[in-house]
Backbone as a chain_set.jsonl record, in Angstrom:
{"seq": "XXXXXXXXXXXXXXXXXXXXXXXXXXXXXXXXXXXXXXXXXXXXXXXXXXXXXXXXXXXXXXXXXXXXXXXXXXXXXXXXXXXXXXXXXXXXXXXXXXXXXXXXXXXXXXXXXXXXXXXXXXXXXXXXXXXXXXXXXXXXXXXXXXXXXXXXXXXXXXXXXXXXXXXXXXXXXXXXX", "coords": {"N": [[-8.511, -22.093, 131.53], [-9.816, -23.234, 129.837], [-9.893, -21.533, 127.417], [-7.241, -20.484, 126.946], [-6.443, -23.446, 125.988], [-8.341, -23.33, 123.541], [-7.847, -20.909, 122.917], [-4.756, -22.164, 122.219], [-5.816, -24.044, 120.03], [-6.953, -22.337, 118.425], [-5.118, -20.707, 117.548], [-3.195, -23.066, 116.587], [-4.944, -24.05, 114.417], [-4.908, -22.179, 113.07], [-2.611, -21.355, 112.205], [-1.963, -24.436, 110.896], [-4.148, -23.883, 108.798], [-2.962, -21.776, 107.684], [-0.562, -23.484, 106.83], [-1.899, -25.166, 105.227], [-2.574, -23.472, 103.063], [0.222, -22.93, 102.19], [0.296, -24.81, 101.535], [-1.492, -25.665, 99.411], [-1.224, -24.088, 97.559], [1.58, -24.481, 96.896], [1.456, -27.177, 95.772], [-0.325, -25.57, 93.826], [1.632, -24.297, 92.708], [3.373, -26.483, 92.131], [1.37, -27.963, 90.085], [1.203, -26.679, 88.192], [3.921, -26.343, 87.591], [4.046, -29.014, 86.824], [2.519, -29.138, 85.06], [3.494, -27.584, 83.207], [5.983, -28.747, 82.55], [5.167, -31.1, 81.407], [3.661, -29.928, 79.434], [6.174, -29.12, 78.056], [7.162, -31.786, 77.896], [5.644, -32.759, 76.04], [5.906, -31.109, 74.077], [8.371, -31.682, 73.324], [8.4, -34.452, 72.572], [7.128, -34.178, 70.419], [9.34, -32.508, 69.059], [10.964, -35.09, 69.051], [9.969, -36.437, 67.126], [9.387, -35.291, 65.097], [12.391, -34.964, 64.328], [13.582, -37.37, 64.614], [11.66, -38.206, 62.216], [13.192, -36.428, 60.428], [15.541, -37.66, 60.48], [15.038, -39.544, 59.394], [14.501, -39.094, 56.933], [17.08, -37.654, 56.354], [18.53, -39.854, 56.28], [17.876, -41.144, 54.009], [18.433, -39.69, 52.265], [21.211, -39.501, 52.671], [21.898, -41.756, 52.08], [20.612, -42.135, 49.018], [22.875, -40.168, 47.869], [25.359, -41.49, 48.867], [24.627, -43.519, 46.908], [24.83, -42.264, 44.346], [27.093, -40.904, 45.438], [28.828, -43.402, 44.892], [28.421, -43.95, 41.813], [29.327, -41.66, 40.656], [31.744, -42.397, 41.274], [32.621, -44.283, 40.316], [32.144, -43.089, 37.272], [34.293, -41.533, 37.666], [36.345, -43.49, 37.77], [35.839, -44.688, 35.227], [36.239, -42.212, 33.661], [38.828, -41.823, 34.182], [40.217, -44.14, 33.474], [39.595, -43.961, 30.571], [40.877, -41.125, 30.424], [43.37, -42.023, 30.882], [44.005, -44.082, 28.859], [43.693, -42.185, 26.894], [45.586, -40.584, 26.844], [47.685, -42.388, 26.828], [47.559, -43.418, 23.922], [48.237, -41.045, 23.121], [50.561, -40.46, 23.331], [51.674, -42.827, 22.017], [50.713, -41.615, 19.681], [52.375, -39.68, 19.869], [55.159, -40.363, 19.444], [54.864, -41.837, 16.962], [54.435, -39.671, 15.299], [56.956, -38.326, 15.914], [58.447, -40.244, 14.916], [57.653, -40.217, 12.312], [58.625, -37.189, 11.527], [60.959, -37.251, 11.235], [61.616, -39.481, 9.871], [60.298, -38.095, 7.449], [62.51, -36.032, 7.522], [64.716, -37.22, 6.985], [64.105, -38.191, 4.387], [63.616, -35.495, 3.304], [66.581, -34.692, 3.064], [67.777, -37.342, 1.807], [66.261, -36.036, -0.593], [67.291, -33.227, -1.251], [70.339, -34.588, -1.347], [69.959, -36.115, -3.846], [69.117, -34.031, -5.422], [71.007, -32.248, -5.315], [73.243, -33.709, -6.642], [71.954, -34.886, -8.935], [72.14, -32.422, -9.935], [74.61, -31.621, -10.367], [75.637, -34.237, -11.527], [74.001, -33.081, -14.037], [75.189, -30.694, -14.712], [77.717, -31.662, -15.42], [77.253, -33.486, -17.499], [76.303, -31.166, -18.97], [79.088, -30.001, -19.818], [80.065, -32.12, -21.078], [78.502, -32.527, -22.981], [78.764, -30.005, -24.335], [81.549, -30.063, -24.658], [81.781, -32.079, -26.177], [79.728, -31.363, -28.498], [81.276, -29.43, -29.225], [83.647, -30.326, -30.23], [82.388, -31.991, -32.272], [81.484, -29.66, -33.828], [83.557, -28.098, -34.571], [84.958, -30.665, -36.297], [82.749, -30.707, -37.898], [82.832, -28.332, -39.378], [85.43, -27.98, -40.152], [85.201, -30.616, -42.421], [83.585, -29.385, -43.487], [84.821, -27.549, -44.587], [86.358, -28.666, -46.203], [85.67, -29.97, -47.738], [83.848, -27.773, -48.732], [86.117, -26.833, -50.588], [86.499, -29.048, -52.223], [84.301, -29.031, -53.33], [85.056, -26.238, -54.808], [86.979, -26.894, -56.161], [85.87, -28.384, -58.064], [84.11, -26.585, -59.155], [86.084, -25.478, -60.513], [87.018, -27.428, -61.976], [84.926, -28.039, -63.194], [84.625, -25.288, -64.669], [86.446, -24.953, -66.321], [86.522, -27.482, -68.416], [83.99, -26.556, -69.1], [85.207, -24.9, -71.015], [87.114, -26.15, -71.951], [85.234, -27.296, -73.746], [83.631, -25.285, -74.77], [85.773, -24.246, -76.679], [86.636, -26.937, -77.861], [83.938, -26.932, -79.244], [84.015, -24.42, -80.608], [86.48, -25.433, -82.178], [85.175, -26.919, -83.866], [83.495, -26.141, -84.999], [85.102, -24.411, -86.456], [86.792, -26.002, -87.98], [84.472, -27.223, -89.454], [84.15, -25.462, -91.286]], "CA": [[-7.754, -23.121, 130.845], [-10.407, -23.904, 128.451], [-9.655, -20.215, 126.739], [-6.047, -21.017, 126.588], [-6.406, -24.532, 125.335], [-9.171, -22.821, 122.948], [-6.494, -19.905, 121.711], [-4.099, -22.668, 121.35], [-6.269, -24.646, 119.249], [-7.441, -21.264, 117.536], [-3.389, -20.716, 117.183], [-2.917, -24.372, 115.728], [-5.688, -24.108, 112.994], [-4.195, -20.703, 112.003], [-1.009, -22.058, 111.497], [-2.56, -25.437, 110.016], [-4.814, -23.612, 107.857], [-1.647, -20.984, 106.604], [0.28, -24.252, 106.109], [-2.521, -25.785, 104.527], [-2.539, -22.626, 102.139], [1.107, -22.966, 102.109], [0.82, -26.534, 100.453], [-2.136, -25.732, 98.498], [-0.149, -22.851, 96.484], [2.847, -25.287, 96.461], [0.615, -28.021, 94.913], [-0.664, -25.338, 92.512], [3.0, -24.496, 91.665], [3.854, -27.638, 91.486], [0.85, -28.942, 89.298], [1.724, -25.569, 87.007], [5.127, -26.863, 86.875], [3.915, -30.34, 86.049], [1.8, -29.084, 83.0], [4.473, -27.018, 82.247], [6.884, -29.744, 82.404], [3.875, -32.001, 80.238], [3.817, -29.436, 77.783], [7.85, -29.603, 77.548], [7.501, -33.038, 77.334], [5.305, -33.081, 74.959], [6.639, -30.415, 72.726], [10.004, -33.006, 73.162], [8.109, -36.067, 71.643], [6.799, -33.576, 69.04], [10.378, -32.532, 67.954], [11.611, -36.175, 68.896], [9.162, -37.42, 66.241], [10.12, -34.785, 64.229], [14.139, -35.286, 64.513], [13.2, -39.081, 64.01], [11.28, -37.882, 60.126], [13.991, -35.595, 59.711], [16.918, -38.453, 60.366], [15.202, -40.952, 58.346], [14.934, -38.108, 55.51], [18.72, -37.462, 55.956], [19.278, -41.13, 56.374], [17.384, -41.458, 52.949], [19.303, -38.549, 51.266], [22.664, -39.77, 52.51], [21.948, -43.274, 51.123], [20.405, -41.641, 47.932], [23.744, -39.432, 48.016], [26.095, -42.91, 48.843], [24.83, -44.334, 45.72], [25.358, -41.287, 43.277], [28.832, -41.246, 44.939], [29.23, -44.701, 43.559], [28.309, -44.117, 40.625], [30.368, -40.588, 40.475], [33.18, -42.492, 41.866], [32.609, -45.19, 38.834], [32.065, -42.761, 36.296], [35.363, -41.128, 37.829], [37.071, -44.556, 37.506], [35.854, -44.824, 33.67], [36.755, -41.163, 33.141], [40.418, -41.883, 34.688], [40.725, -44.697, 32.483], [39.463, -43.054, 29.257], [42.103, -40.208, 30.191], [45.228, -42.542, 30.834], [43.898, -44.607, 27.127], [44.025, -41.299, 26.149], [47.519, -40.57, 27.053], [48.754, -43.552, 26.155], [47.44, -43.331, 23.047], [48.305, -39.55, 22.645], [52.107, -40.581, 23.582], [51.611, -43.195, 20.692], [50.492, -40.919, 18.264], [53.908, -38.42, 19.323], [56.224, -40.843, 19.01], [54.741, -41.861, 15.235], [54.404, -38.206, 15.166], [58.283, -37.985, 15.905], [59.432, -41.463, 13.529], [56.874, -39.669, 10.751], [58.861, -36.347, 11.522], [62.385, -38.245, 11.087], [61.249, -39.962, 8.172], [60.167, -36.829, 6.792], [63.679, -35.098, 7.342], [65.782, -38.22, 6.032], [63.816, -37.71, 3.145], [63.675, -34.47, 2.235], [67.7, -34.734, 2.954], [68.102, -37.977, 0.409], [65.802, -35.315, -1.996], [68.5, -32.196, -1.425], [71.059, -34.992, -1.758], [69.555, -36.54, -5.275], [68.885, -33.01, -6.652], [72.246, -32.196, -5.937], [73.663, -35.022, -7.279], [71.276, -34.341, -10.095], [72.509, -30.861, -10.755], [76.062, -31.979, -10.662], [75.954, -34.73, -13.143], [73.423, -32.609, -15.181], [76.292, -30.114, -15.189], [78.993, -32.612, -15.81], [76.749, -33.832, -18.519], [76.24, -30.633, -20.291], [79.951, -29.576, -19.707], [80.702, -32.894, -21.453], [78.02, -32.392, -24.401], [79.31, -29.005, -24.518], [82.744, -30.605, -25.381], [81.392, -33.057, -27.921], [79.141, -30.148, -29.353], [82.204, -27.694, -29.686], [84.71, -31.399, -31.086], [81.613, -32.115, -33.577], [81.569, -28.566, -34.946], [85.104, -28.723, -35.174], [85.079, -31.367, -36.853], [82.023, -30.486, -38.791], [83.348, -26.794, -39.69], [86.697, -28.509, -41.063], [84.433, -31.05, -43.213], [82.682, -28.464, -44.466], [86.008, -26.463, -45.696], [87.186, -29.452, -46.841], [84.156, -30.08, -48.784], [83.802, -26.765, -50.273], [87.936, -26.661, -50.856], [86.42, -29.921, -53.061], [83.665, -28.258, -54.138], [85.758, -25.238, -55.497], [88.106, -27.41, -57.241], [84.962, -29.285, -58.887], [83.307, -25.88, -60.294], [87.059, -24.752, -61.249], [87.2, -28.47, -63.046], [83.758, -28.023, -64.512], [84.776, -24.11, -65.723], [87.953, -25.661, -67.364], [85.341, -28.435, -69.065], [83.343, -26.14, -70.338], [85.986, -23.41, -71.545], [87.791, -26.612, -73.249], [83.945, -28.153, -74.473], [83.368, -24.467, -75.713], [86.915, -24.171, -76.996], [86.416, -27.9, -79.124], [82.942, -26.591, -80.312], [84.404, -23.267, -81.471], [87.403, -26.1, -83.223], [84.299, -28.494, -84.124], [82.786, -25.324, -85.995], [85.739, -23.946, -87.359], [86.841, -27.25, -88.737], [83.672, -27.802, -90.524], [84.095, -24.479, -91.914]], "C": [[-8.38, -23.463, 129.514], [-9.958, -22.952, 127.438], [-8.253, -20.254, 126.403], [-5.645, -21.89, 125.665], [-7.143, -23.989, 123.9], [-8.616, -21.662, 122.099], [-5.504, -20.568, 121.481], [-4.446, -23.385, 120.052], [-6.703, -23.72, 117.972], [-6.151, -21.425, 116.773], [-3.575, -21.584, 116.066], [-3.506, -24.243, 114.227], [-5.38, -22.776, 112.358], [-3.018, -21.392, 111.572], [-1.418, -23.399, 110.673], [-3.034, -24.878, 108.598], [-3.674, -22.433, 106.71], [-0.585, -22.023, 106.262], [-0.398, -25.054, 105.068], [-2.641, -25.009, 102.635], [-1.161, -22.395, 101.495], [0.985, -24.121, 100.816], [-0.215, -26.41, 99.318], [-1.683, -25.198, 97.311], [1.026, -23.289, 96.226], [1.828, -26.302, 95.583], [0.183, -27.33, 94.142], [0.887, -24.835, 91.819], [3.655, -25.971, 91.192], [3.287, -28.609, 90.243], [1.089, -27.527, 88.041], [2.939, -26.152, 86.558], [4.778, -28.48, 86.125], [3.297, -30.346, 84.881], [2.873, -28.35, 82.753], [5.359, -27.838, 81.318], [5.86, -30.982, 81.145], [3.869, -31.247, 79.425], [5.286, -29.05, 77.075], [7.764, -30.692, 76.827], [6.772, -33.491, 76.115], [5.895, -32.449, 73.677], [8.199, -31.477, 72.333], [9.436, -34.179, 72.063], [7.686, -35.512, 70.692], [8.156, -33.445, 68.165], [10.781, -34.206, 67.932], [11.26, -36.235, 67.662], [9.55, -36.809, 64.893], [11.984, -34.408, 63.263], [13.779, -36.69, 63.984], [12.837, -39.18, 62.061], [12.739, -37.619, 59.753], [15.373, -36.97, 59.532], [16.416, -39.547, 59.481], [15.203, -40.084, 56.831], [16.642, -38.264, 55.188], [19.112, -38.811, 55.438], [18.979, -41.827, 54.853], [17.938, -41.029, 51.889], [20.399, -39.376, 51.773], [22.7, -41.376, 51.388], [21.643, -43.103, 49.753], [22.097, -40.945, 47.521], [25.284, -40.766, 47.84], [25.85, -43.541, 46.904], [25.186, -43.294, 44.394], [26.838, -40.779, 43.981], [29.583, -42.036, 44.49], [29.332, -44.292, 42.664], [28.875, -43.128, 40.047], [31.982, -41.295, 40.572], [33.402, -43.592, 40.44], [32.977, -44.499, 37.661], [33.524, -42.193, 36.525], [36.283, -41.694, 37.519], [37.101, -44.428, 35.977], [36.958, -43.696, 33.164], [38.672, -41.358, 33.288], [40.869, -42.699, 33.743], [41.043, -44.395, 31.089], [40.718, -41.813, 29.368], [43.04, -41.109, 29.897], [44.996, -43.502, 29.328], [44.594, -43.27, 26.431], [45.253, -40.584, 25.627], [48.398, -41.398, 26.602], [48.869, -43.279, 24.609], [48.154, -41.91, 22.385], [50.102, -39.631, 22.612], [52.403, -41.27, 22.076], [51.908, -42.643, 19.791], [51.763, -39.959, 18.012], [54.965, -38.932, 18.656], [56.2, -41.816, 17.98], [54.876, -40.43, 15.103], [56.183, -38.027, 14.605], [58.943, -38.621, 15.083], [58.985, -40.158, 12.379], [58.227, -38.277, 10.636], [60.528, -36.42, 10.559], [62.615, -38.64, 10.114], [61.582, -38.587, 7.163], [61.636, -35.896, 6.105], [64.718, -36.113, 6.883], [65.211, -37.974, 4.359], [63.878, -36.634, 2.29], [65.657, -33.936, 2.205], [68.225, -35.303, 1.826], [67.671, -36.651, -0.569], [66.952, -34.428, -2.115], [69.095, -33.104, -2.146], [71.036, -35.212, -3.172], [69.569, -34.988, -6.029], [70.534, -31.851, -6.801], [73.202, -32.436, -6.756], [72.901, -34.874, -8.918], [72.309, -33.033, -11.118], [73.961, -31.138, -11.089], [76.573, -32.77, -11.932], [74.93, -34.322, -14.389], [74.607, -31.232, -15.981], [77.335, -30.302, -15.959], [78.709, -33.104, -17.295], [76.685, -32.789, -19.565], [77.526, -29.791, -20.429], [80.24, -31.024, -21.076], [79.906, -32.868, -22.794], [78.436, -31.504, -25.03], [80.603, -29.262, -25.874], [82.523, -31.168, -26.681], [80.559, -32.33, -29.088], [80.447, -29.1, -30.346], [82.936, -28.598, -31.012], [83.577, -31.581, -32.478], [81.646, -30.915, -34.363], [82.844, -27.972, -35.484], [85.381, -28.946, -36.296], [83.992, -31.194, -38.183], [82.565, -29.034, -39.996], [84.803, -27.335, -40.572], [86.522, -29.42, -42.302], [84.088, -30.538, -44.239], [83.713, -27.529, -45.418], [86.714, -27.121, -46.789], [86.23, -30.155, -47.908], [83.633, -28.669, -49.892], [84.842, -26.234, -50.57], [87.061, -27.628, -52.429], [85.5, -29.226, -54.213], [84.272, -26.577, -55.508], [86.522, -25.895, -56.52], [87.404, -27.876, -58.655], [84.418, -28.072, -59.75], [85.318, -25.744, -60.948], [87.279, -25.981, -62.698], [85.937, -28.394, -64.296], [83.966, -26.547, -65.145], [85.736, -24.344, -66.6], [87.15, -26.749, -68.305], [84.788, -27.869, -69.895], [84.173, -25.638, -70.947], [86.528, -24.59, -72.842], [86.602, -27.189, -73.764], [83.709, -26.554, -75.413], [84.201, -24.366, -76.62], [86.896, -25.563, -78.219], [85.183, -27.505, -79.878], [83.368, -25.602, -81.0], [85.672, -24.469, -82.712], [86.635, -26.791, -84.191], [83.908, -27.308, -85.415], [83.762, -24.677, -86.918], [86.67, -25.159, -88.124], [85.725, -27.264, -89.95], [83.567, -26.469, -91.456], [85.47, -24.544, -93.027]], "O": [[-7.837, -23.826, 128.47], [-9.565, -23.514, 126.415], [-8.109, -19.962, 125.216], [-4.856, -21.64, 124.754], [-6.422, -24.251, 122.937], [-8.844, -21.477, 120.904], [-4.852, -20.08, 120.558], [-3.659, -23.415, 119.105], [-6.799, -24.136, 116.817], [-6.01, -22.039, 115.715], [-3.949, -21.248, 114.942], [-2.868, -24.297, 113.176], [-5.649, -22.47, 111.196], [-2.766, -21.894, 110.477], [-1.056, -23.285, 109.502], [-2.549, -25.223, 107.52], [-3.638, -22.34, 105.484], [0.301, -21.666, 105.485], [0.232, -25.581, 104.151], [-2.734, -25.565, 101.54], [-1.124, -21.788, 100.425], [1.421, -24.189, 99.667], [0.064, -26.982, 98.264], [-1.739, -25.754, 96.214], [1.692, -22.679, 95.39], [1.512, -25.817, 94.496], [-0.021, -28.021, 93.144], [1.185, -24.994, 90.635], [4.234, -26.328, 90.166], [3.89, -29.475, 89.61], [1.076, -27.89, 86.865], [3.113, -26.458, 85.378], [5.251, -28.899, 85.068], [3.374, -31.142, 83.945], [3.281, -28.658, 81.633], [5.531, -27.815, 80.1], [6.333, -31.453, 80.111], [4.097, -31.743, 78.322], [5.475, -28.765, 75.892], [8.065, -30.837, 75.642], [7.149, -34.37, 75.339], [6.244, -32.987, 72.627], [8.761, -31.783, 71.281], [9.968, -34.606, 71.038], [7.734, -36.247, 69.706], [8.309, -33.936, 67.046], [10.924, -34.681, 66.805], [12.187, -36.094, 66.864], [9.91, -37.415, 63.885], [12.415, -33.912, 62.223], [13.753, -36.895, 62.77], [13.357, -39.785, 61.124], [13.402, -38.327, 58.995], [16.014, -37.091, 58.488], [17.161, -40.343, 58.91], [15.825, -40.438, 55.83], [17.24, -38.756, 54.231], [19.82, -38.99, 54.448], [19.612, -42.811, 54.47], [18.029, -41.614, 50.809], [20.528, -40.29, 50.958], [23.317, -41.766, 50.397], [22.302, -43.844, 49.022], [22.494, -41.547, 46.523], [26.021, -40.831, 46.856], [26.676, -43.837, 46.041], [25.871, -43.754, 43.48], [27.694, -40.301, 43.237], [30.64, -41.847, 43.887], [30.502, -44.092, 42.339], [29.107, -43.324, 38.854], [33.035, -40.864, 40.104], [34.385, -43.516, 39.701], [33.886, -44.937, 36.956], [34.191, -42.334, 35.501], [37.225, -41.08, 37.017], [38.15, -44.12, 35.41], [38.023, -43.893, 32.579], [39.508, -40.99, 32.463], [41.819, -42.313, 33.063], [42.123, -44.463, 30.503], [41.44, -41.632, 28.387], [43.574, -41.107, 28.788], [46.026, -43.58, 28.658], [45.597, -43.216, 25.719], [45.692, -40.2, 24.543], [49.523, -41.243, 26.127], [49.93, -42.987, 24.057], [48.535, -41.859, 21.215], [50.774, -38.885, 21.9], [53.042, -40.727, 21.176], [52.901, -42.799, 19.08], [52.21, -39.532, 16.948], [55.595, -38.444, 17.717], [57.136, -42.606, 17.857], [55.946, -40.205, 14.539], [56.604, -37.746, 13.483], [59.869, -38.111, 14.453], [59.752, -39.393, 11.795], [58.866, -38.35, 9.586], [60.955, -35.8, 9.584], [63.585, -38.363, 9.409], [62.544, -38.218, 6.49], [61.856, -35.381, 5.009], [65.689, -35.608, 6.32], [65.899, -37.638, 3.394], [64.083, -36.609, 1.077], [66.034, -33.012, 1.485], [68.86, -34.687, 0.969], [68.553, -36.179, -1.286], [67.724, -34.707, -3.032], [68.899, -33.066, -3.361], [71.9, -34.66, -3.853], [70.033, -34.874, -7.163], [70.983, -31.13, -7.691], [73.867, -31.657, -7.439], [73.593, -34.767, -9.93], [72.819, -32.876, -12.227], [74.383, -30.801, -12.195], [77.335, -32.466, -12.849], [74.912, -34.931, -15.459], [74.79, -30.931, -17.161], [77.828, -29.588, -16.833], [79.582, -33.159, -18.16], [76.886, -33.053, -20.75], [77.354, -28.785, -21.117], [80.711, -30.572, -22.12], [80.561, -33.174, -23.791], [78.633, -31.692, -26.23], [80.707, -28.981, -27.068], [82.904, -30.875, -27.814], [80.65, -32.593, -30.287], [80.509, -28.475, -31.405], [82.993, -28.227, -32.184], [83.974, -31.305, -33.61], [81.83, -31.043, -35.573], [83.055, -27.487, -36.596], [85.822, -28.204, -37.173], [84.344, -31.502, -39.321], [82.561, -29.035, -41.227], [85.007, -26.892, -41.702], [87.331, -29.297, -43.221], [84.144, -30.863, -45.425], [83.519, -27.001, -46.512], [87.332, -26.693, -47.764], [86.56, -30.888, -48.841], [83.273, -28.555, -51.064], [84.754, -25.047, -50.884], [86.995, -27.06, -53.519], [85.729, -28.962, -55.393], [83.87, -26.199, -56.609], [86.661, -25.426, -57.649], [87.864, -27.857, -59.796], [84.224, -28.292, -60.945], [85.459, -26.086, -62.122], [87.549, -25.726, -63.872], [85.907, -28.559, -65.516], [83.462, -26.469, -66.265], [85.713, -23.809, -67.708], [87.583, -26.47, -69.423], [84.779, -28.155, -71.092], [83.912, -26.013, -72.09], [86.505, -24.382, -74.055], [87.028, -27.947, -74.635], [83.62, -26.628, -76.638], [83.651, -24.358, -77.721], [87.12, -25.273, -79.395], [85.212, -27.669, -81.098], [83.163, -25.733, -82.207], [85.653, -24.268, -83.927], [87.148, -27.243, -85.215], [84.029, -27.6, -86.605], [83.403, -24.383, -88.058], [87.293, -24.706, -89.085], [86.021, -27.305, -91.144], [82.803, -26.55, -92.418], [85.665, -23.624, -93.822]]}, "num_chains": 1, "name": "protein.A"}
């Protein structure tokens, strides 16, 4: 009995001691997994810490980024304004552009008109000096015939003058003879 009791007890501590080896090799997987798992966790609070930099970076850039879109979105505002001045103004300037143009072509119409008008009564004018040119020489040309008609009569009176002044001197001389 004792040899029995004595191979169960042998038994027992075999099986004890292969469960004991059982748990020891679980306890070293398990304390492997627990540094494993510790050097997870740490590599975790390493990126955390590093995700944490990195988001206050971003969070630094976006807010850096926020205020130069203000101030894009401002200068965008100005620029928008400065265009539509510009437009306005540029509309302005067409429609003086278009009076000036208007102007322009009433004017150089009156000018045609006037230099028409010009040429017409400069025509009319020298059609009508024409006339009074041609009636004066006319009139001058008939003057003049009638002036040396007078003139002719005047030498024929002064050749008759002398003929009878030579004619009494030839009597004057043959008298005193």
């Amino acid at each position: 009995e004792n040899n029995a009791l004595s191979a169960k007890c042998a038994h027992t501590m075999e099986l004890q001691q292969k469960d004991i080896r059982k748990l020891q090799k679980n306890m070293a997987d398990q304390i492997a997994k627990y540094e494993k798992l510790q050097k997870a966790r740490m590599k975790c609070e390493t990126e955390k810490k590093d995700t944490i930099q990195q988001l206050r970076k971003w969070t630094k850039k976006a807010e850096h980024f926020e205020k130069e879109g203000r101030k894009l979105q401002q200068q965008l505002d100005h620029a928008q304004d400065q265009l539509s001045q510009s437009r306005t103004a540029h509309q302005s300037l067409q429609t003086q552009s278009q009076q000036w143009l208007q102007k322009i072509s009433t004017l150089e119409q009156t000018k045609q008109a006037l230099e028409q008008q010009h040429f017409e009564q400069t025509r009319e004018a020298q059609i009508a000096n024409n006339q009074v040119l041609s009636e004066l020489m006319t009139k001058h040309k008939a003057e003049c015939e009638v002036n040396m008609q007078k003139l002719r009569d005047m030498e024929a009176a002064m050749n008759a003058l002398r003929q009878e002044n030579e004619s009494l001197q030839t009597q004057s001389i043959d008298n005193e003879n």
